[in-house]
PDB file of C-alpha atoms in Angstrom:
ATOM      1  CA  MET K   1     113.450  68.913  17.739  1.00 76.00           C
ATOM      2  CA  SER K   2     112.300  69.480  21.340  1.00 91.00           C
ATOM      3  CA  LYS K   3     108.752  70.240  20.173  1.00 90.00           C
ATOM      4  CA  GLN K   4     108.721  67.051  18.119  1.00 93.00           C
ATOM      5  CA  ILE K   5     109.824  64.949  21.106  1.00 94.00           C
ATOM      6  CA  ILE K   6     107.129  66.510  23.299  1.00 94.00           C
ATOM      7  CA  LYS K   7     104.546  65.864  20.578  1.00 94.00           C
ATOM      8  CA  ILE K   8     105.535  62.190  20.334  1.00 94.00           C
ATOM      9  CA  ALA K   9     105.428  61.740  24.111  1.00 95.00           C
ATOM     10  CA  LYS K  10     101.980  63.320  24.355  1.00 95.00           C
ATOM     11  CA  LYS K  11     100.674  61.102  21.556  1.00 95.00           C
ATOM     12  CA  VAL K  12     101.925  57.978  23.362  1.00 95.00           C
ATOM     13  CA  ILE K  13     100.147  59.063  26.537  1.00 96.00           C
ATOM     14  CA  THR K  14      96.974  59.915  24.606  1.00 96.00           C
ATOM     15  CA  ASP K  15      96.994  56.513  22.883  1.00 95.00           C
ATOM     16  CA  GLU K  16      97.346  54.767  26.235  1.00 96.00           C
ATOM     17  CA  ILE K  17      94.585  56.887  27.783  1.00 96.00           C
ATOM     18  CA  ASN K  18      92.345  55.839  24.898  1.00 95.00           C
ATOM     19  CA  GLY K  19      93.213  52.223  25.678  1.00 95.00           C
ATOM     20  CA  LEU K  20      92.194  52.715  29.307  1.00 96.00           C
ATOM     21  CA  GLU K  21      88.900  54.245  28.213  1.00 96.00           C
ATOM     22  CA  ILE K  22      88.213  51.184  26.043  1.00 94.00           C
ATOM     23  CA  LEU K  23      89.025  48.968  29.049  1.00 94.00           C
ATOM     24  CA  SER K  24      86.651  50.912  31.296  1.00 95.00           C
ATOM     25  CA  LYS K  25      83.769  50.175  28.915  1.00 93.00           C
ATOM     26  CA  LYS K  26      84.572  46.459  28.965  1.00 91.00           C
ATOM     27  CA  ILE K  27      84.241  45.982  32.727  1.00 94.00           C
ATOM     28  CA  ASP K  28      81.212  43.696  32.839  1.00 94.00           C
ATOM     29  CA  LYS K  29      79.900  40.407  34.256  1.00 94.00           C
ATOM     30  CA  SER K  30      83.158  38.641  33.388  1.00 94.00           C
ATOM     31  CA  PHE K  31      84.990  40.970  35.750  1.00 96.00           C
ATOM     32  CA  VAL K  32      82.410  40.387  38.495  1.00 96.00           C
ATOM     33  CA  LYS K  33      82.741  36.618  38.006  1.00 97.00           C
ATOM     34  CA  THR K  34      86.528  36.963  38.250  1.00 97.00           C
ATOM     35  CA  ILE K  35      86.281  38.782  41.584  1.00 97.00           C
ATOM     36  CA  ASN K  36      83.814  36.226  42.967  1.00 96.00           C
ATOM     37  CA  ILE K  37      86.087  33.334  41.973  1.00 96.00           C
ATOM     38  CA  LEU K  38      89.194  34.892  43.468  1.00 96.00           C
ATOM     39  CA  LYS K  39      87.397  35.951  46.646  1.00 95.00           C
ATOM     40  CA  LYS K  40      86.224  32.376  47.243  1.00 95.00           C
ATOM     41  CA  THR K  41      89.668  30.905  46.592  1.00 95.00           C
ATOM     42  CA  SER K  42      90.946  29.443  49.864  1.00 94.00           C
ATOM     43  CA  GLY K  43      94.453  28.853  48.543  1.00 95.00           C
ATOM     44  CA  LYS K  44      96.694  31.248  46.618  1.00 96.00           C
ATOM     45  CA  ILE K  45      96.320  32.972  43.280  1.00 96.00           C
ATOM     46  CA  VAL K  46      98.871  31.646  40.783  1.00 96.00           C
ATOM     47  CA  VAL K  47      99.594  34.453  38.312  1.00 97.00           C
ATOM     48  CA  THR K  48     101.322  33.642  35.050  1.00 95.00           C
ATOM     49  CA  GLY K  49     102.292  35.103  31.701  1.00 91.00           C
ATOM     50  CA  VAL K  50     105.081  35.257  29.131  1.00 89.00           C
ATOM     51  CA  GLY K  51     107.203  38.142  27.892  1.00 90.00           C
ATOM     52  CA  LYS K  52     105.836  41.607  28.639  1.00 92.00           C
ATOM     53  CA  SER K  53     102.602  40.029  29.884  1.00 92.00           C
ATOM     54  CA  GLY K  54     104.723  38.004  32.299  1.00 93.00           C
ATOM     55  CA  ILE K  55     106.283  41.189  33.672  1.00 95.00           C
ATOM     56  CA  ILE K  56     102.801  42.606  34.258  1.00 96.00           C
ATOM     57  CA  ALA K  57     101.773  39.303  35.867  1.00 95.00           C
ATOM     58  CA  LYS K  58     104.688  39.560  38.333  1.00 96.00           C
ATOM     59  CA  LYS K  59     103.617  43.037  39.372  1.00 96.00           C
ATOM     60  CA  ILE K  60      99.974  42.014  39.830  1.00 97.00           C
ATOM     61  CA  ALA K  61     100.981  38.970  41.904  1.00 96.00           C
ATOM     62  CA  SER K  62     102.938  41.293  44.170  1.00 93.00           C
ATOM     63  CA  THR K  63     100.060  43.790  44.426  1.00 94.00           C
ATOM     64  CA  LEU K  64      97.550  41.041  45.212  1.00 94.00           C
ATOM     65  CA  SER K  65      99.765  39.614  47.964  1.00 90.00           C
ATOM     66  CA  SER K  66     100.336  42.997  49.587  1.00 86.00           C
ATOM     67  CA  THR K  67      96.618  43.806  49.610  1.00 88.00           C
ATOM     68  CA  GLY K  68      95.297  40.679  51.270  1.00 87.00           C
ATOM     69  CA  THR K  69      95.159  38.068  48.491  1.00 92.00           C
ATOM     70  CA  PRO K  70      98.112  35.641  48.759  1.00 92.00           C
ATOM     71  CA  SER K  71      99.539  35.211  45.263  1.00 95.00           C
ATOM     72  CA  GLN K  72     102.572  33.795  43.517  1.00 95.00           C
ATOM     73  CA  PHE K  73     103.979  34.384  40.046  1.00 95.00           C
ATOM     74  CA  VAL K  74     104.847  31.204  38.149  1.00 93.00           C
ATOM     75  CA  HIS K  75     106.749  31.395  34.877  1.00 90.00           C
ATOM     76  CA  SER K  76     104.880  29.252  32.368  1.00 84.00           C
ATOM     77  CA  THR K  77     108.059  27.671  30.978  1.00 82.00           C
ATOM     78  CA  GLU K  78     109.255  26.740  34.462  1.00 86.00           C
ATOM     79  CA  ALA K  79     105.777  25.355  35.159  1.00 81.00           C
ATOM     80  CA  SER K  80     106.235  22.934  32.273  1.00 80.00           C
ATOM     81  CA  HIS K  81     109.452  21.718  33.887  1.00 80.00           C
ATOM     82  CA  GLY K  82     108.203  20.888  37.362  1.00 81.00           C
ATOM     83  CA  ASP K  83     106.734  24.076  38.799  1.00 86.00           C
ATOM     84  CA  LEU K  84     103.195  22.890  38.075  1.00 90.00           C
ATOM     85  CA  GLY K  85     103.588  21.192  41.451  1.00 89.00           C
ATOM     86  CA  ILE K  86     103.174  24.629  43.040  1.00 91.00           C
ATOM     87  CA  ILE K  87      99.525  24.690  41.972  1.00 93.00           C
ATOM     88  CA  ASN K  88      96.988  22.779  44.063  1.00 92.00           C
ATOM     89  CA  LYS K  89      93.220  22.317  44.054  1.00 92.00           C
ATOM     90  CA  LYS K  90      92.603  25.156  46.512  1.00 95.00           C
ATOM     91  CA  ASP K  91      94.299  27.658  44.198  1.00 96.00           C
ATOM     92  CA  ALA K  92      93.102  29.672  41.197  1.00 96.00           C
ATOM     93  CA  VAL K  93      95.120  30.584  38.108  1.00 96.00           C
ATOM     94  CA  LEU K  94      95.176  34.104  36.662  1.00 97.00           C
ATOM     95  CA  ALA K  95      96.829  34.147  33.227  1.00 94.00           C
ATOM     96  CA  PHE K  96      97.861  37.183  31.173  1.00 93.00           C
ATOM     97  CA  THR K  97      98.199  36.541  27.430  1.00 90.00           C
ATOM     98  CA  PHE K  98      97.514  39.474  25.146  1.00 85.00           C
ATOM     99  CA  SER K  99      97.868  37.454  21.943  1.00 81.00           C
ATOM    100  CA  GLY K 100      95.680  34.636  23.240  1.00 75.00           C
ATOM    101  CA  LYS K 101      97.934  32.175  21.432  1.00 77.00           C
ATOM    102  CA  THR K 102     100.904  31.858  23.790  1.00 74.00           C
ATOM    103  CA  ILE K 103     101.796  28.182  23.471  1.00 83.00           C
ATOM    104  CA  GLU K 104     104.011  28.318  26.577  1.00 82.00           C
ATOM    105  CA  LEU K 105     100.834  28.628  28.649  1.00 87.00           C
ATOM    106  CA  ASN K 106      99.225  25.470  27.269  1.00 88.00           C
ATOM    107  CA  ASP K 107     100.574  23.161  29.966  1.00 90.00           C
ATOM    108  CA  ILE K 108      99.220  25.373  32.778  1.00 92.00           C
ATOM    109  CA  PHE K 109      95.868  25.607  30.957  1.00 91.00           C
ATOM    110  CA  ILE K 110      95.603  21.846  30.500  1.00 90.00           C
ATOM    111  CA  PHE K 111      96.721  21.180  34.079  1.00 92.00           C
ATOM    112  CA  SER K 112      94.097  23.593  35.422  1.00 92.00           C
ATOM    113  CA  LYS K 113      91.379  21.967  33.338  1.00 90.00           C
ATOM    114  CA  GLU K 114      92.321  18.436  34.388  1.00 91.00           C
ATOM    115  CA  LYS K 115      92.560  19.329  38.085  1.00 92.00           C
ATOM    116  CA  LYS K 116      89.389  21.468  37.953  1.00 94.00           C
ATOM    117  CA  ILE K 117      91.319  24.507  39.158  1.00 95.00           C
ATOM    118  CA  PRO K 118      89.617  27.837  38.315  1.00 96.00           C
ATOM    119  CA  LEU K 119      91.353  29.503  35.360  1.00 96.00           C
ATOM    120  CA  ILE K 120      90.905  33.195  34.611  1.00 96.00           C
ATOM    121  CA  THR K 121      92.418  34.487  31.398  1.00 94.00           C
ATOM    122  CA  ILE K 122      93.025  38.110  30.507  1.00 93.00           C
ATOM    123  CA  THR K 123      93.597  38.527  26.796  1.00 90.00           C
ATOM    124  CA  GLY K 124      93.415  40.935  23.908  1.00 85.00           C
ATOM    125  CA  LYS K 125      92.335  38.268  21.445  1.00 77.00           C
ATOM    126  CA  SER K 126      90.192  35.481  22.803  1.00 71.00           C
ATOM    127  CA  ASN K 127      89.340  32.433  20.754  1.00 73.00           C
ATOM    128  CA  SER K 128      87.037  29.447  21.145  1.00 69.00           C
ATOM    129  CA  LYS K 129      89.829  27.277  22.591  1.00 79.00           C
ATOM    130  CA  LEU K 130      90.725  29.880  25.195  1.00 82.00           C
ATOM    131  CA  LYS K 131      87.094  30.471  26.158  1.00 81.00           C
ATOM    132  CA  ASN K 132      86.373  26.735  26.433  1.00 84.00           C
ATOM    133  CA  ILE K 133      89.312  26.033  28.713  1.00 89.00           C
ATOM    134  CA  SER K 134      88.825  29.127  30.909  1.00 92.00           C
ATOM    135  CA  THR K 135      86.459  29.394  33.845  1.00 94.00           C
ATOM    136  CA  THR K 136      86.061  33.009  32.779  1.00 94.00           C
ATOM    137  CA  CYS K 137      87.794  35.157  30.198  1.00 92.00           C
ATOM    138  CA  ILE K 138      88.221  38.934  30.210  1.00 92.00           C
ATOM    139  CA  GLU K 139      88.822  40.219  26.707  1.00 90.00           C
ATOM    140  CA  ILE K 140      90.386  43.638  26.097  1.00 88.00           C
ATOM    141  CA  SER K 141      90.341  43.929  22.308  1.00 84.00           C
ATOM    142  CA  ASN K 142      90.419  46.783  19.778  1.00 84.00           C
ATOM    143  CA  LEU K 143      93.480  48.358  21.351  1.00 89.00           C
ATOM    144  CA  LYS K 144      95.972  50.354  19.315  1.00 91.00           C
ATOM    145  CA  GLU K 145      99.546  50.121  20.564  1.00 93.00           C
ATOM    146  CA  ALA K 146     101.269  53.454  21.173  1.00 93.00           C
ATOM    147  CA  CYS K 147     104.178  52.033  19.192  1.00 91.00           C
ATOM    148  CA  PRO K 148     104.108  53.630  15.670  1.00 90.00           C
ATOM    149  CA  LEU K 149     104.478  50.138  14.189  1.00 90.00           C
ATOM    150  CA  ASN K 150     101.571  48.917  16.338  1.00 86.00           C
ATOM    151  CA  LEU K 151     103.823  46.055  17.442  1.00 87.00           C
ATOM    152  CA  ALA K 152     105.678  46.777  20.715  1.00 90.00           C
ATOM    153  CA  PRO K 153     103.476  46.118  23.765  1.00 91.00           C
ATOM    154  CA  THR K 154     102.693  49.600  25.078  1.00 95.00           C
ATOM    155  CA  THR K 155      98.980  50.367  25.307  1.00 94.00           C
ATOM    156  CA  SER K 156      98.249  46.676  25.869  1.00 93.00           C
ATOM    157  CA  THR K 157     100.580  46.371  28.871  1.00 94.00           C
ATOM    158  CA  THR K 158      99.243  49.599  30.388  1.00 96.00           C
ATOM    159  CA  VAL K 159      95.694  48.261  30.056  1.00 96.00           C
ATOM    160  CA  MET K 160      96.581  44.857  31.525  1.00 95.00           C
ATOM    161  CA  LEU K 161      98.339  46.562  34.424  1.00 96.00           C
ATOM    162  CA  ALA K 162      95.292  48.740  35.113  1.00 97.00           C
ATOM    163  CA  LEU K 163      92.974  45.733  34.899  1.00 97.00           C
ATOM    164  CA  GLY K 164      95.174  43.783  37.306  1.00 97.00           C
ATOM    165  CA  ASP K 165      95.130  46.708  39.727  1.00 97.00           C
ATOM    166  CA  ALA K 166      91.342  46.905  39.415  1.00 97.00           C
ATOM    167  CA  ILE K 167      91.123  43.222  40.355  1.00 97.00           C
ATOM    168  CA  ALA K 168      93.459  43.697  43.346  1.00 96.00           C
ATOM    169  CA  VAL K 169      91.642  46.768  44.669  1.00 95.00           C
ATOM    170  CA  SER K 170      88.195  45.203  44.171  1.00 96.00           C
ATOM    171  CA  LEU K 171      89.310  42.171  46.190  1.00 95.00           C
ATOM    172  CA  MET K 172      90.916  44.408  48.801  1.00 92.00           C
ATOM    173  CA  ILE K 173      87.668  46.309  49.348  1.00 93.00           C
ATOM    174  CA  SER K 174      85.423  43.229  49.252  1.00 91.00           C
ATOM    175  CA  LYS K 175      87.637  41.566  51.877  1.00 89.00           C
ATOM    176  CA  LYS K 176      87.563  44.742  54.020  1.00 88.00           C
ATOM    177  CA  PHE K 177      91.349  44.937  53.999  1.00 79.00           C
ATOM    178  CA  THR K 178      92.409  47.718  56.397  1.00 73.00           C
ATOM    179  CA  LYS K 179      95.450  49.928  56.980  1.00 67.00           C
ATOM    180  CA  LYS K 180      96.406  47.680  59.883  1.00 67.00           C
ATOM    181  CA  ASN K 181      96.360  44.650  57.571  1.00 64.00           C
ATOM    182  CA  PHE K 182      98.430  46.644  55.104  1.00 65.00           C
ATOM    183  CA  TYR K 183     101.041  47.419  57.782  1.00 61.00           C
ATOM    184  CA  ILE K 184     101.442  43.726  58.596  1.00 60.00           C
ATOM    185  CA  ASN K 185     102.488  43.160  54.978  1.00 59.00           C
ATOM    186  CA  HIS K 186     104.643  46.327  54.808  1.00 54.00           C
ATOM    187  CA  PRO K 187     106.585  46.559  58.111  1.00 57.00           C
ATOM    188  CA  GLY K 188     109.748  47.924  56.503  1.00 54.00           C
ATOM    189  CA  GLY K 189     110.754  51.093  54.690  1.00 53.00           C
ATOM    190  CA  GLN K 190     109.119  54.499  54.621  1.00 52.00           C
ATOM    191  CA  LEU K 191     105.656  53.047  54.038  1.00 54.00           C
ATOM    192  CA  GLY K 192     106.083  50.825  57.059  1.00 55.00           C
ATOM    193  CA  LYS K 193     107.010  53.822  59.202  1.00 57.00           C
ATOM    194  CA  LYS K 194     103.837  55.667  58.243  1.00 61.00           C
ATOM    195  CA  LEU K 195     101.785  52.632  59.225  1.00 66.00           C
ATOM    196  CA  LEU K 196     103.416  51.893  62.584  1.00 78.00           C
ATOM    197  CA  LEU K 197     100.995  51.388  65.436  1.00 84.00           C
ATOM    198  CA  VAL K 198     101.331  53.209  68.749  1.00 89.00           C
ATOM    199  CA  LYS K 199     101.999  49.917  70.559  1.00 90.00           C
ATOM    200  CA  ASN K 200     104.999  49.318  68.270  1.00 85.00           C
ATOM    201  CA  ILE K 201     106.884  52.440  69.402  1.00 87.00           C
ATOM    202  CA  MET K 202     105.493  53.378  72.822  1.00 92.00           C
ATOM    203  CA  HIS K 203     107.649  53.278  75.972  1.00 93.00           C
ATOM    204  CA  SER K 204     106.400  50.747  78.494  1.00 93.00           C
ATOM    205  CA  GLY K 205     107.262  48.706  81.568  1.00 92.00           C
ATOM    206  CA  LYS K 206     109.734  50.276  83.976  1.00 89.00           C
ATOM    207  CA  LYS K 207     110.149  53.274  81.682  1.00 90.00           C
ATOM    208  CA  LEU K 208     106.618  54.467  82.459  1.00 94.00           C
ATOM    209  CA  PRO K 209     106.593  57.686  84.548  1.00 94.00           C
ATOM    210  CA  LEU K 210     103.866  56.834  87.065  1.00 95.00           C
ATOM    211  CA  ILE K 211     103.077  57.963  90.596  1.00 94.00           C
ATOM    212  CA  LYS K 212     100.240  57.204  93.018  1.00 93.00           C
ATOM    213  CA  GLU K 213      97.728  59.906  93.863  1.00 90.00           C
ATOM    214  CA  ASN K 214      98.126  61.638  97.216  1.00 89.00           C
ATOM    215  CA  VAL K 215     101.917  61.157  97.149  1.00 92.00           C
ATOM    216  CA  PRO K 216     103.972  64.212  98.281  1.00 93.00           C
ATOM    217  CA  MET K 217     105.162  66.381  95.402  1.00 92.00           C
ATOM    218  CA  THR K 218     108.724  66.164  96.717  1.00 92.00           C
ATOM    219  CA  THR K 219     108.649  62.456  95.788  1.00 93.00           C
ATOM    220  CA  ALA K 220     106.802  63.128  92.542  1.00 92.00           C
ATOM    221  CA  ILE K 221     109.367  65.647  91.284  1.00 92.00           C
ATOM    222  CA  ILE K 222     112.215  63.206  91.923  1.00 92.00           C
ATOM    223  CA  GLU K 223     110.353  60.505  89.959  1.00 92.00           C
ATOM    224  CA  MET K 224     109.617  62.898  87.098  1.00 92.00           C
ATOM    225  CA  THR K 225     113.289  63.834  86.901  1.00 91.00           C
ATOM    226  CA  LYS K 226     114.331  60.165  86.798  1.00 90.00           C
ATOM    227  CA  LYS K 227     111.991  59.203  83.941  1.00 88.00           C
ATOM    228  CA  ARG K 228     112.771  62.266  81.774  1.00 86.00           C
ATOM    229  CA  PHE K 229     109.450  62.454  79.935  1.00 90.00           C
ATOM    230  CA  GLY K 230     108.569  65.841  81.380  1.00 89.00           C
ATOM    231  CA  CYS K 231     105.446  64.410  82.958  1.00 92.00           C
ATOM    232  CA  LEU K 232     104.015  61.909  85.435  1.00 94.00           C
ATOM    233  CA  GLY K 233     100.915  59.804  85.122  1.00 95.00           C
ATOM    234  CA  VAL K 234      98.944  59.793  88.354  1.00 95.00           C
ATOM    235  CA  ILE K 235      97.270  56.471  89.113  1.00 95.00           C
ATOM    236  CA  SER K 236      94.634  55.416  91.624  1.00 94.00           C
ATOM    237  CA  LYS K 237      94.749  52.509  94.077  1.00 92.00           C
ATOM    238  CA  ASN K 238      93.459  50.180  91.343  1.00 94.00           C
ATOM    239  CA  ASN K 239      96.146  51.481  88.944  1.00 94.00           C
ATOM    240  CA  LYS K 240      93.811  53.489  86.735  1.00 95.00           C
ATOM    241  CA  LEU K 241      95.060  56.745  85.214  1.00 96.00           C
ATOM    242  CA  VAL K 242      93.292  59.606  86.988  1.00 95.00           C
ATOM    243  CA  GLY K 243      95.539  62.522  86.103  1.00 94.00           C
ATOM    244  CA  ILE K 244      98.789  63.840  84.721  1.00 95.00           C
ATOM    245  CA  ILE K 245     101.426  66.219  86.050  1.00 94.00           C
ATOM    246  CA  THR K 246     103.509  68.039  83.461  1.00 91.00           C
ATOM    247  CA  ASP K 247     106.348  70.552  83.552  1.00 88.00           C
ATOM    248  CA  GLY K 248     103.699  73.173  82.848  1.00 88.00           C
ATOM    249  CA  ASP K 249     101.752  72.148  85.959  1.00 87.00           C
ATOM    250  CA  LEU K 250     104.911  72.550  88.048  1.00 89.00           C
ATOM    251  CA  ARG K 251     105.512  76.051  86.714  1.00 88.00           C
ATOM    252  CA  ARG K 252     101.896  77.096  87.322  1.00 86.00           C
ATOM    253  CA  HIS K 253     101.964  75.947  90.940  1.00 84.00           C
ATOM    254  CA  MET K 254     105.516  77.039  91.795  1.00 81.00           C
ATOM    255  CA  SER K 255     104.298  79.993  93.875  1.00 77.00           C
ATOM    256  CA  ASN K 256     101.628  77.960  95.674  1.00 74.00           C
ATOM    257  CA  GLY K 257     103.903  76.031  98.036  1.00 81.00           C
ATOM    258  CA  ILE K 258     104.115  73.164  95.576  1.00 85.00           C
ATOM    259  CA  LEU K 259     106.509  71.061  97.685  1.00 86.00           C
ATOM    260  CA  GLU K 260     103.921  70.914 100.445  1.00 85.00           C
ATOM    261  CA  LYS K 261     101.166  69.661  98.131  1.00 88.00           C
ATOM    262  CA  LYS K 262     100.057  66.153  97.143  1.00 90.00           C
ATOM    263  CA  THR K 263      99.970  64.879  93.571  1.00 91.00           C
ATOM    264  CA  SER K 264      96.152  64.887  93.528  1.00 90.00           C
ATOM    265  CA  PHE K 265      96.158  68.655  94.088  1.00 89.00           C
ATOM    266  CA  ILE K 266      98.666  69.470  91.347  1.00 89.00           C
ATOM    267  CA  MET K 267      97.572  66.997  88.632  1.00 93.00           C
ATOM    268  CA  THR K 268      95.357  67.774  85.654  1.00 91.00           C
ATOM    269  CA  LYS K 269      92.384  65.397  85.797  1.00 92.00           C
ATOM    270  CA  ASN K 270      91.138  63.255  82.909  1.00 90.00           C
ATOM    271  CA  PRO K 271      94.206  63.602  80.691  1.00 93.00           C
ATOM    272  CA  LYS K 272      94.094  62.877  76.967  1.00 94.00           C
ATOM    273  CA  THR K 273      94.958  59.226  76.224  1.00 95.00           C
ATOM    274  CA  VAL K 274      95.228  57.012  73.134  1.00 95.00           C
ATOM    275  CA  ASN K 275      94.722  53.362  72.272  1.00 93.00           C
ATOM    276  CA  GLY K 276      97.769  51.263  71.433  1.00 92.00           C
ATOM    277  CA  ASP K 277      96.141  49.944  68.261  1.00 89.00           C
ATOM    278  CA  ILE K 278      95.855  53.284  66.457  1.00 87.00           C
ATOM    279  CA  PHE K 279      98.510  54.471  64.022  1.00 85.00           C
ATOM    280  CA  ALA K 280     101.366  56.440  65.535  1.00 85.00           C
ATOM    281  CA  ILE K 281     100.791  59.162  62.962  1.00 84.00           C
ATOM    282  CA  GLU K 282      97.227  59.499  64.316  1.00 87.00           C
ATOM    283  CA  ALA K 283      98.611  59.869  67.839  1.00 89.00           C
ATOM    284  CA  LEU K 284     100.931  62.595  66.543  1.00 89.00           C
ATOM    285  CA  ASN K 285      97.947  64.465  65.128  1.00 90.00           C
ATOM    286  CA  ILE K 286      96.129  64.136  68.481  1.00 92.00           C
ATOM    287  CA  MET K 287      99.122  65.617  70.314  1.00 91.00           C
ATOM    288  CA  LYS K 288      99.373  68.481  67.840  1.00 91.00           C
ATOM    289  CA  LYS K 289      95.655  69.207  68.019  1.00 92.00           C
ATOM    290  CA  ASN K 290      95.701  69.278  71.832  1.00 91.00           C
ATOM    291  CA  LYS K 291      99.060  71.093  71.971  1.00 91.00           C
ATOM    292  CA  ILE K 292     100.685  68.435  74.147  1.00 91.00           C
ATOM    293  CA  THR K 293     104.079  66.783  73.810  1.00 89.00           C
ATOM    294  CA  GLN K 294     103.298  63.405  75.363  1.00 92.00           C
ATOM    295  CA  VAL K 295     100.307  61.135  75.713  1.00 95.00           C
ATOM    296  CA  PHE K 296      99.641  58.038  77.787  1.00 96.00           C
ATOM    297  CA  VAL K 297      98.533  54.819  76.135  1.00 96.00           C
ATOM    298  CA  THR K 298      95.809  53.075  78.118  1.00 96.00           C
ATOM    299  CA  LYS K 299      93.846  49.853  78.116  1.00 94.00           C
ATOM    300  CA  ASN K 300      90.723  49.710  80.279  1.00 94.00           C
ATOM    301  CA  ASN K 301      91.820  53.085  81.725  1.00 93.00           C
ATOM    302  CA  LYS K 302      95.116  51.610  82.929  1.00 95.00           C
ATOM    303  CA  PRO K 303      98.370  53.056  81.519  1.00 95.00           C
ATOM    304  CA  ILE K 304     100.355  50.537  79.456  1.00 96.00           C
ATOM    305  CA  GLY K 305     102.673  52.961  77.695  1.00 94.00           C
ATOM    306  CA  ILE K 306     103.605  56.523  76.919  1.00 95.00           C
ATOM    307  CA  LEU K 307     104.356  58.223  73.639  1.00 93.00           C
ATOM    308  CA  HIS K 308     106.393  61.409  73.224  1.00 90.00           C
ATOM    309  CA  ILE K 309     105.937  63.682  70.237  1.00 88.00           C
ATOM    310  CA  HIS K 310     109.603  63.157  69.329  1.00 85.00           C
ATOM    311  CA  ASP K 311     108.856  59.444  68.850  1.00 81.00           C
ATOM    312  CA  CYS K 312     106.476  60.376  66.024  1.00 80.00           C
ATOM    313  CA  ILE K 313     108.062  63.351  64.275  1.00 74.00           C
ATOM    314  CA  GLU K 314     110.162  61.252  61.886  1.00 66.00           C
ATOM    315  CA  LEU K 315     107.021  59.338  60.857  1.00 66.00           C
ATOM    316  CA  GLU K 316     105.552  62.586  59.576  1.00 61.00           C
ATOM    317  CA  LEU K 317     108.631  63.138  57.441  1.00 50.00           C
ATOM    318  CA  ALA K 318     108.678  59.578  56.091  1.00 49.00           C
TER     319      ALA K 318
END
């Protein structure tokens, strides 16, 4: 029985892979036209569908929104009862209908045509009516459902999902959507942690361990103890970072009459720094590579923050 179950599962996956291969061969000028329409849309993308296609449409609307293309799912039945008001002339409509004959979508189709709103349909069975009313139509035909009865949406939903993802990623790349843009849309959860910027978690203001150059080390050590970062940033008269004094520097100079020295003598010149707009995980990698446990954040060579390796460790585990 176990072998039979494994055999069935593998056949389902094989059938769906075959569907994806058919889809890959159908990516043509209609797909390019779709991307060009959606890229030029100044409003939102209204994504719609019914049944299993509607579930796929919801997912694609979410993916589009999170990757730089504002989108909203609208249930076609609700649209017929007032939600058509959500759609305006700056928008575009992306409709998923595998059968090509979903009557619940008619009102959205007619509304789009009357208001001259771009309509993109993704279907498994296009017809003359659908092609005439659509600005462009992507047809994904000749698919065999993984369902043994060839009835339950299986291969077809997998293919529509992949096509929707292809649209989202193509738009994302054409719009030059970056990791920083992605973070803005994903500030929470584990993904948000991985995409935190240095400026979001750095210590700043009065917490900064800073000391002027040429200050006696007796004063410097007291300041270092107060701030508890295990280091001091040494700044010039114009407040630019010129060096750093760490616990290691103190140990190395302990036998050299350190208390009689000035900060400029003890400091390590030209310390490693980072920009506040890089990802915290990148700063962690910089600290690891340089075998340091803290790094100053600077802007125009002036310290605006400090980051300790402990601030970043949990990001690596996220």
